[in-house]
């Protein structure tokens, strides 16, 4: 009975850590993609706060989604 519980806890922990890793990597993607996006928009400046918080929200949502897929 203990092996099933330990295995289940490890499975959940692996899913959570993978979700955090995906979210963290996506946050770096959004950080370095901003200049490319501004160039594609014809040089228009994007508000830094809007870009930062939208990147964080998308990263967290994708991280949670990946975690739930692994469960």
Tab-separated table of C-alpha atoms in Angstrom:
chain	number	residue	atom	x	y	z
A	1	UNK	CA	0.000	0.000	0.000
A	2	UNK	CA	2.881	2.406	0.724
A	3	UNK	CA	4.428	1.831	-2.709
A	4	UNK	CA	1.249	2.955	-4.451
A	5	UNK	CA	1.114	6.120	-2.351
A	6	UNK	CA	4.799	6.941	-2.894
A	7	UNK	CA	4.470	6.297	-6.622
A	8	UNK	CA	1.419	8.530	-6.860
A	9	UNK	CA	3.156	11.338	-4.958
A	10	UNK	CA	6.211	11.060	-7.215
A	11	UNK	CA	3.981	11.172	-10.292
A	12	UNK	CA	2.272	14.349	-9.075
A	13	UNK	CA	5.623	15.900	-8.129
A	14	UNK	CA	7.030	15.126	-11.588
A	15	UNK	CA	3.998	16.704	-13.257
A	16	UNK	CA	4.271	19.841	-11.113
A	17	UNK	CA	8.001	20.234	-11.754
A	18	UNK	CA	7.551	19.737	-15.496
A	19	UNK	CA	4.773	22.338	-15.506
A	20	UNK	CA	7.045	24.797	-13.687
A	21	UNK	CA	9.846	24.114	-16.192
A	22	UNK	CA	7.540	24.732	-19.162
A	23	UNK	CA	6.207	27.943	-17.624
A	24	UNK	CA	9.726	29.183	-16.827
A	25	UNK	CA	10.984	28.475	-20.338
A	26	UNK	CA	7.963	30.209	-21.876
A	27	UNK	CA	8.651	33.300	-19.756
A	28	UNK	CA	12.143	33.520	-21.287
A	29	UNK	CA	10.638	33.075	-24.743
A	30	UNK	CA	8.328	36.048	-24.191
A	31	UNK	CA	11.173	38.124	-22.761
A	32	UNK	CA	13.361	37.699	-25.846
A	33	UNK	CA	10.520	37.722	-28.409
A	34	UNK	CA	9.471	41.330	-27.631
A	35	UNK	CA	11.974	43.061	-29.995
A	36	UNK	CA	11.015	40.692	-32.822
A	37	UNK	CA	7.337	41.468	-32.308
A	38	UNK	CA	7.984	45.206	-32.235
A	39	UNK	CA	9.877	44.967	-35.537
A	40	UNK	CA	7.042	42.986	-37.099
A	41	UNK	CA	4.571	45.671	-36.012
A	42	UNK	CA	6.544	48.331	-37.877
A	43	UNK	CA	8.560	49.687	-34.957
A	44	UNK	CA	5.606	50.400	-32.671
A	45	UNK	CA	6.578	50.190	-29.014
A	46	UNK	CA	4.735	47.703	-26.812
A	47	UNK	CA	4.062	48.711	-23.212
A	48	UNK	CA	6.564	46.851	-21.032
A	49	UNK	CA	4.067	46.209	-18.221
A	50	UNK	CA	1.499	44.787	-20.616
A	51	UNK	CA	4.105	42.564	-22.281
A	52	UNK	CA	5.572	41.387	-18.956
A	53	UNK	CA	2.281	40.491	-17.262
A	54	UNK	CA	0.740	38.892	-20.346
A	55	UNK	CA	3.885	36.766	-20.701
A	56	UNK	CA	3.661	35.713	-17.055
A	57	UNK	CA	-0.033	34.833	-17.344
A	58	UNK	CA	0.462	32.790	-20.510
A	59	UNK	CA	3.473	31.017	-18.964
A	60	UNK	CA	1.527	30.078	-15.840
A	61	UNK	CA	-1.474	28.870	-17.841
A	62	UNK	CA	0.702	26.748	-20.145
A	63	UNK	CA	2.599	25.344	-17.164
A	64	UNK	CA	-0.635	24.325	-15.445
A	65	UNK	CA	-1.974	22.860	-18.688
A	66	UNK	CA	1.144	20.729	-19.177
A	67	UNK	CA	0.985	19.623	-15.548
A	68	UNK	CA	-2.635	18.532	-15.975
A	69	UNK	CA	-1.821	16.689	-19.201
A	70	UNK	CA	0.828	14.664	-17.364
A	71	UNK	CA	-1.602	13.757	-14.596
